[in-house]
XYZ file of C-alpha atoms in Angstrom:
396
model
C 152.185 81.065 108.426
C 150.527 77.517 108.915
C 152.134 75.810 112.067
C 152.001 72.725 110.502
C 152.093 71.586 106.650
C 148.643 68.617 107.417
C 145.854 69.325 108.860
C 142.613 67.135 109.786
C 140.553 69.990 109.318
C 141.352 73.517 107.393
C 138.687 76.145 108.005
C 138.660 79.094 106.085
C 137.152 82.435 107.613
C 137.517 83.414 111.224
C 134.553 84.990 112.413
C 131.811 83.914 114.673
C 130.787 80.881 112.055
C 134.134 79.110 111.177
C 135.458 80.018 115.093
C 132.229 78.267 116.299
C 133.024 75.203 114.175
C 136.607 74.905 115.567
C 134.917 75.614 118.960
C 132.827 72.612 119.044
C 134.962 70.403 117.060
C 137.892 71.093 120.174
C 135.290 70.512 122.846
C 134.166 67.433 121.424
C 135.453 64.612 122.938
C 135.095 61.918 120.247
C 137.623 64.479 117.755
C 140.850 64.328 118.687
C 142.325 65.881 115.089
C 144.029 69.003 114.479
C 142.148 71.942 113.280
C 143.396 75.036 111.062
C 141.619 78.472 110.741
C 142.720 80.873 107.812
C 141.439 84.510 107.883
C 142.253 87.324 105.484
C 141.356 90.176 107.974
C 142.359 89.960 111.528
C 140.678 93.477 111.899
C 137.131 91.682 110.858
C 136.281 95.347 109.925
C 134.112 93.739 106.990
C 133.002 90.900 108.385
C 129.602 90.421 108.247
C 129.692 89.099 112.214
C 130.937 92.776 113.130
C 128.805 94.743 111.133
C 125.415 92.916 112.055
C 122.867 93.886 114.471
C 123.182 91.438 116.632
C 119.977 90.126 117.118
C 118.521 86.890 117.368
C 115.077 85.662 117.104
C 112.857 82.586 117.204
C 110.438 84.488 115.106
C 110.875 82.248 111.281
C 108.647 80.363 108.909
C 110.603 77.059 109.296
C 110.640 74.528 111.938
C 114.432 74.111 111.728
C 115.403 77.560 111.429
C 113.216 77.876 115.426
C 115.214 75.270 116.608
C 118.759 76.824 115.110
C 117.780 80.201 117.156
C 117.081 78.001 120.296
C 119.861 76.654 120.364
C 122.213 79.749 120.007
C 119.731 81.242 122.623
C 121.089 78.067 125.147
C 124.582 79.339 123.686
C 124.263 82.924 124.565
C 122.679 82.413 128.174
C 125.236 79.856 128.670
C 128.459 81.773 127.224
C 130.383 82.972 130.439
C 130.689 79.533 131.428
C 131.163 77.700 128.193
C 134.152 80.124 126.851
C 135.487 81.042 129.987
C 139.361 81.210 129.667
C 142.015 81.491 132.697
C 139.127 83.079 134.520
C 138.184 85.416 132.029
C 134.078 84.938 131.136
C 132.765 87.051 128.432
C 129.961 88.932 128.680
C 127.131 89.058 125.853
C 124.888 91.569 127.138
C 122.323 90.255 126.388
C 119.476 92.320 125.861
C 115.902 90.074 125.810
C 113.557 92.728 124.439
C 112.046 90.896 121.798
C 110.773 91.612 118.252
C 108.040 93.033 117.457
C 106.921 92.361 113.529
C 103.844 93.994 112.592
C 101.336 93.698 109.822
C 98.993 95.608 108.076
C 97.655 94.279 105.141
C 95.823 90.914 104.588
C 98.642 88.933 102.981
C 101.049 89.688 105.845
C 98.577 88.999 108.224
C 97.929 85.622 106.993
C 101.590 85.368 106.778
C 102.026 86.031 110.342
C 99.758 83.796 111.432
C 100.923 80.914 109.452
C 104.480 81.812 111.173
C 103.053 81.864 114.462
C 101.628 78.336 114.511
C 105.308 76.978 112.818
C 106.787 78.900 115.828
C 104.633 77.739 118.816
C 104.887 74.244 117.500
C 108.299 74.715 118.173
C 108.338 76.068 122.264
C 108.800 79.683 120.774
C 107.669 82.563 123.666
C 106.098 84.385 120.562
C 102.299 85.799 121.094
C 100.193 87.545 118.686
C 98.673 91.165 119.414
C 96.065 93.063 118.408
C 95.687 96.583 117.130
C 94.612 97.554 120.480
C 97.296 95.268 122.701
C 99.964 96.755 120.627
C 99.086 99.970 121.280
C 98.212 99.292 125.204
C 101.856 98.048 125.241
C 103.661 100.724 122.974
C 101.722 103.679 123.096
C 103.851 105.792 121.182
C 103.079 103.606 117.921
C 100.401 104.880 115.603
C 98.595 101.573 115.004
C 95.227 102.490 112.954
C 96.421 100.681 110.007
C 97.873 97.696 111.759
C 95.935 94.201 111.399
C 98.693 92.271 113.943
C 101.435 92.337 115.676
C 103.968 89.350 116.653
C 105.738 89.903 119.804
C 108.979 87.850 121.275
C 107.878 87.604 124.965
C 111.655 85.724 125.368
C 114.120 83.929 123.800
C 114.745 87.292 121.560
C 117.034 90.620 121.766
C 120.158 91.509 121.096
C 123.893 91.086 122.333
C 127.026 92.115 121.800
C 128.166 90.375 118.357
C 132.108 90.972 118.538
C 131.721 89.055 122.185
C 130.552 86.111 120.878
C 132.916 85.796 117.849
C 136.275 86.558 120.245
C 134.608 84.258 122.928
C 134.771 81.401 120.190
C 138.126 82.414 119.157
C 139.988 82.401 122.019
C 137.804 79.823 123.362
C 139.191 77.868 120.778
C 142.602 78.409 120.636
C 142.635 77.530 124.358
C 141.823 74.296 123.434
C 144.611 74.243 120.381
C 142.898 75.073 117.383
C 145.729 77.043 115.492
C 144.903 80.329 113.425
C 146.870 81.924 110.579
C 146.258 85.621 108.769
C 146.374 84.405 105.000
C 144.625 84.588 102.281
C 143.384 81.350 100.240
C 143.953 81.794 96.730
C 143.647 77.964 95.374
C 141.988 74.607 96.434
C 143.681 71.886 95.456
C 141.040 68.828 94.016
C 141.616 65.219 92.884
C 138.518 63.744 91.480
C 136.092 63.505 94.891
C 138.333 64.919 97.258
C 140.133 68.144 98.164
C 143.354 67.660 99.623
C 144.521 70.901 100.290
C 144.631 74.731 99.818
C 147.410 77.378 98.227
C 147.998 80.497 100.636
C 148.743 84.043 99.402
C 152.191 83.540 101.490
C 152.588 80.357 99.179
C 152.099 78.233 101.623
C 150.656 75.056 100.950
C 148.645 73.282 103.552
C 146.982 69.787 103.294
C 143.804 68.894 104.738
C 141.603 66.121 105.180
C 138.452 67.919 105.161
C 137.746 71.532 103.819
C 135.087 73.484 105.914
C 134.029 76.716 103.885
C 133.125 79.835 106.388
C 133.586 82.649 104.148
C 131.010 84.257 103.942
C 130.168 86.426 101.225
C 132.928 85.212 99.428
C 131.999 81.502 99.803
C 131.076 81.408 96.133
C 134.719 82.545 95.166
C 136.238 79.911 97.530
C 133.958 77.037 96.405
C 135.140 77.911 92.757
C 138.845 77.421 93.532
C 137.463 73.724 93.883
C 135.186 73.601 90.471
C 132.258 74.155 92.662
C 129.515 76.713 92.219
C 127.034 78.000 95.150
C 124.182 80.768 94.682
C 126.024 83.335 96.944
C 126.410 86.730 96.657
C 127.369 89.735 98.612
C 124.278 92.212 99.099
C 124.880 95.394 100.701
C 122.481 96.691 103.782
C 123.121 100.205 105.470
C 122.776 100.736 109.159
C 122.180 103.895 110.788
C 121.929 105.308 113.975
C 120.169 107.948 115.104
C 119.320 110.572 118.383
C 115.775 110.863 118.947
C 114.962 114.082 120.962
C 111.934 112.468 122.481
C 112.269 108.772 123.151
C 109.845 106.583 123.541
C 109.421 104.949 127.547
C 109.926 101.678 128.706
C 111.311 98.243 127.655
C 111.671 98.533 123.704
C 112.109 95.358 121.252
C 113.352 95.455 117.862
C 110.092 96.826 115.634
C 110.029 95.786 112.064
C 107.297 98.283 110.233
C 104.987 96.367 107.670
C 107.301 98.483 105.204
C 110.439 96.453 105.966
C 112.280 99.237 107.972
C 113.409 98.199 111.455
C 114.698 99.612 114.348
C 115.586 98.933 117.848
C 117.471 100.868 120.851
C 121.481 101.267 120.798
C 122.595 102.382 124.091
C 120.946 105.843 123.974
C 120.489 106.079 120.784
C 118.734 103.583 117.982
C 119.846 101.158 115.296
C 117.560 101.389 112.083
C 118.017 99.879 108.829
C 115.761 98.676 105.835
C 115.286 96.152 103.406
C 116.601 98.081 100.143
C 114.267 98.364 96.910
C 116.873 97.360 94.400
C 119.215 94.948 95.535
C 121.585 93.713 93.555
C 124.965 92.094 93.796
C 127.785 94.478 95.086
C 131.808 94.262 94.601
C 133.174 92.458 97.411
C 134.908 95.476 98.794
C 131.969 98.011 98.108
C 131.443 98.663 101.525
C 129.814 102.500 100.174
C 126.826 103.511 102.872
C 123.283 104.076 100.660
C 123.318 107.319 102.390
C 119.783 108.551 100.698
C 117.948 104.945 102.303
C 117.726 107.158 105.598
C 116.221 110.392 104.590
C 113.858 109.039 101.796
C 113.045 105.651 103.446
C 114.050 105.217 106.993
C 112.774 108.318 108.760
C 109.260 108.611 106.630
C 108.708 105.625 107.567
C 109.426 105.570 111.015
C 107.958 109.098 111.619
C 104.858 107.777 110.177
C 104.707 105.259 112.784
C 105.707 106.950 116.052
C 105.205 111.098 116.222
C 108.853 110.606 118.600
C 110.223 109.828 115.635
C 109.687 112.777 113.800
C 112.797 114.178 115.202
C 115.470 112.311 114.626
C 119.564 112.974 113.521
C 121.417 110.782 112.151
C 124.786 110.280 114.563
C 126.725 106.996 112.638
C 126.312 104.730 109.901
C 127.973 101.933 108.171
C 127.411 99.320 105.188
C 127.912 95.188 105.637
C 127.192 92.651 103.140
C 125.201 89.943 103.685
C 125.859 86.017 102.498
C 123.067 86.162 100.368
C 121.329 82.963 99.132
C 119.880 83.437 96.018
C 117.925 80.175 96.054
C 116.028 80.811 99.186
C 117.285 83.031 101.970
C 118.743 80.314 104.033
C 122.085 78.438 104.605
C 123.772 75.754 102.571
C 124.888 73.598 105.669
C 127.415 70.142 105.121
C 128.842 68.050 102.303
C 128.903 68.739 98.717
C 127.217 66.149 97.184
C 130.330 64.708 94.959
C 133.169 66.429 97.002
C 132.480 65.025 100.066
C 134.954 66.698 102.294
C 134.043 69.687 100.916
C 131.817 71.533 103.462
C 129.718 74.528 103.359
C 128.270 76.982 106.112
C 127.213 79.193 103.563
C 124.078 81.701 102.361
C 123.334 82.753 106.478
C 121.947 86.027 104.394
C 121.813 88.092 107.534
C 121.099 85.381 110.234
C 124.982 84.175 110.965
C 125.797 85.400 113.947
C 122.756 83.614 115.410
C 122.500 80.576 113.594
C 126.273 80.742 114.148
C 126.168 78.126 117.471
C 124.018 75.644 115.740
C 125.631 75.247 112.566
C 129.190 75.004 114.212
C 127.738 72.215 116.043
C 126.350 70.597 113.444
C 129.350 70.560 111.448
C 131.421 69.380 114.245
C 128.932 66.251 114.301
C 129.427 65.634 110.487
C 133.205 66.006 110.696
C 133.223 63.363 113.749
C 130.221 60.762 112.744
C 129.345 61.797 109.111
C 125.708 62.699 110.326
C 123.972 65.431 112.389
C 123.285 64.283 115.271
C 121.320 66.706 118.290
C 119.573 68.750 115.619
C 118.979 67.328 111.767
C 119.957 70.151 109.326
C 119.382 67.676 106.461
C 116.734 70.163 104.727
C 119.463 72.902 104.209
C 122.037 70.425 102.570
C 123.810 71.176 99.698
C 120.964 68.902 97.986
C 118.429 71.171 97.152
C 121.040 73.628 95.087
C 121.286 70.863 93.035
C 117.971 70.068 92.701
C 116.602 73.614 92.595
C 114.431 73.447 94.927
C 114.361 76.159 97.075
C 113.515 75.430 101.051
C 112.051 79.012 101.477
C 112.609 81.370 104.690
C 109.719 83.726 104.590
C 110.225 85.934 107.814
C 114.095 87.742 106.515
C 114.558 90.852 108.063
């Protein structure tokens, strides 16, 4: 249970997002409140944080969503040092291979290109290929129908996602954040303000501002409060698989123009796709879509690379993403009547590395009641009111 009945700040969910808020909020020297995290699952098994793949990129459509990746590139480098604990530094393991998006008809191309110019405007290592420099570079790639390519030169990979989540946590609790396995099951509101929340234990716990990290269950938290977001748990299936005759040399992450992806996993590969019908699942339907690898994944990657014609399948597993119905990207900071009510919600699929920029953004509205080293302003709670979406085109 709670440690305490009053809180400055209660945080509910304990992955990489809500343990990056209390991270930065504890290092910050201008806070000097008590913080609360409350998480369900101590396992994480679900979590969208552990069943990612743990990649980050520069490569969006939006300025701000550049400069969010940037940042939790600075975080990753950085980590040893800035979660280091009794001598212990974790190690991300990093692995800056890039992605490599390709296009091959005229609408992604022009797509691409628009991307590219957002993303060099920005400082983003990101150069465009041709059909031949793609295949000079990745020879195994069958490229004839390919009209570009977009290549991370740095900046972009993958790392080890569980790290950074239990680099945060203990990181944080080091510096006296206090967590407790509970579930909320109320949110207690008077007019403008919550004041506290109801655990499954029946504890009660008060709280001077609410920070909502749940992910795909951040619409069921925010209606405990009267509050209503457009997220929604969407399933995606990853699979692994053997390849009998790998490719050579330094491999990025290659999304195919048909929205499957896949990049290496130790000796094996990570693949996964962006589903055809995609609805809303149950929050515990955690069911693999077994067919996705047989009747999209493999065609689709043997038709790209002849080394990928045979393939087995050696693991899989389903996550859900935070999905944003509105417009792919997070719902960052205040409600717009609820004030202490804040969200880190809608990541659909880009949490774990958006995860160090939000946290610190948070942190800065909790302390000064503004952003302050990067502006999230555009992905306030605003535009859900408004409708109007603030569209992510490049979501993998």
């Amino acid at each position: 249970m709670a440690t305490k009945q009053n809180y400055d700040v209660v945080i509910v969910g304990g992955a990489v997002v809500g343990s990056a808020v209390a991270y930065f909020l504890a290092m910050n020297p201008d806070f000097d409140g008590s913080i609360l995290i409350v998480e369900r699952d101590p396992s994480f098994q679900h979590a969208s944080t552990s069943l990612s793949v743990s990649g980050i990129r520069t490569q969006f459509s939006n300025p701000i969503n550049v400069k969010i990746s940037q940042f939790g590139l600075e975080v990753i480098r950085d980590f040893e040092e800035l979660c280091a604990v009794d001598g212990d530094r974790p190690n991300l393991e990093f692995h800056e291979n890039g992605y490599l998006l390709l296009a091959a008809t005229d609408a992604q191309e022009a797509v691409m290109r628009e991307n590219h110019a957002v993303q060099i405007s920005e400082g983003a290592d990101v150069c465009l290929l041709t059909q031949e420099e793609i295949k000079e570079r990745y020879p195994h790639l069958h490229v004839d129908d390919l009209r570009l390519g977009s290549l991370g030169l740095s900046g972009e990979g993958w790392f080890n996602n569980t790290g950074l989540m239990n680099g945060f946590r203990r990181k944080a609790r080091a510096l006296g954040v206090d967590y407790v396995i509970d579930d909320v099951v109320g949110v207690s509101r008077q007019s403008d303000r919550i004041t506290g929340i109801t655990l499954a234990s029946g504890t009660n716990v008060d709280c001077g501002v609410f920070v909502n990290c749940s992910g795909a269950r951040a619409n069921e938290i925010a209606g405990m409060a009267g509050l209503s977001l457009p997220v929604e748990p969407r399933k995606r299936t990853l699979f692994v698989f053997d390849c009998a005759k790998p490719p050579e040399g330094k491999l990025p992450l290659m999304c195919d123009p048909s929205g499957v992806y896949c990049r290496p996993e130790g000796n094996f590969f990570l693949s996964g796709c962006v589903p055809e019908h995609d609805p809303e699942v149950a929050f515990d339907d955690f069911e693999p879509r077994y067919d996705e690898f047989e009747e999209v994944i493999w065609p689709a990657l043997a038709e790209r690379a002849e080394c990928f014609e045979a393939i087995k399948q050696v693991n899989f597993w389903a996550g859900h993403y935070a999905y944003n119905t509105l417009d792919h990207n997070v719902i960052v900071g205040p409600h717009t009547d609820v004030k202490n009510f804040i969200f880190a919600n809608g990541f659909s699929g880009h949490g774990l590395q958006q995860g160090p920029a939000i946290g610190r953004g948070i942190s800065e509205w909790i302390t000064y009641g503004e952003f302050r080293a990067l502006d999230l302003s555009e992905l306030g709670f605003e535009r859900v009111i408004s409708n109007a979406p603030f569209l992510e085109k490049n979501v993998i």
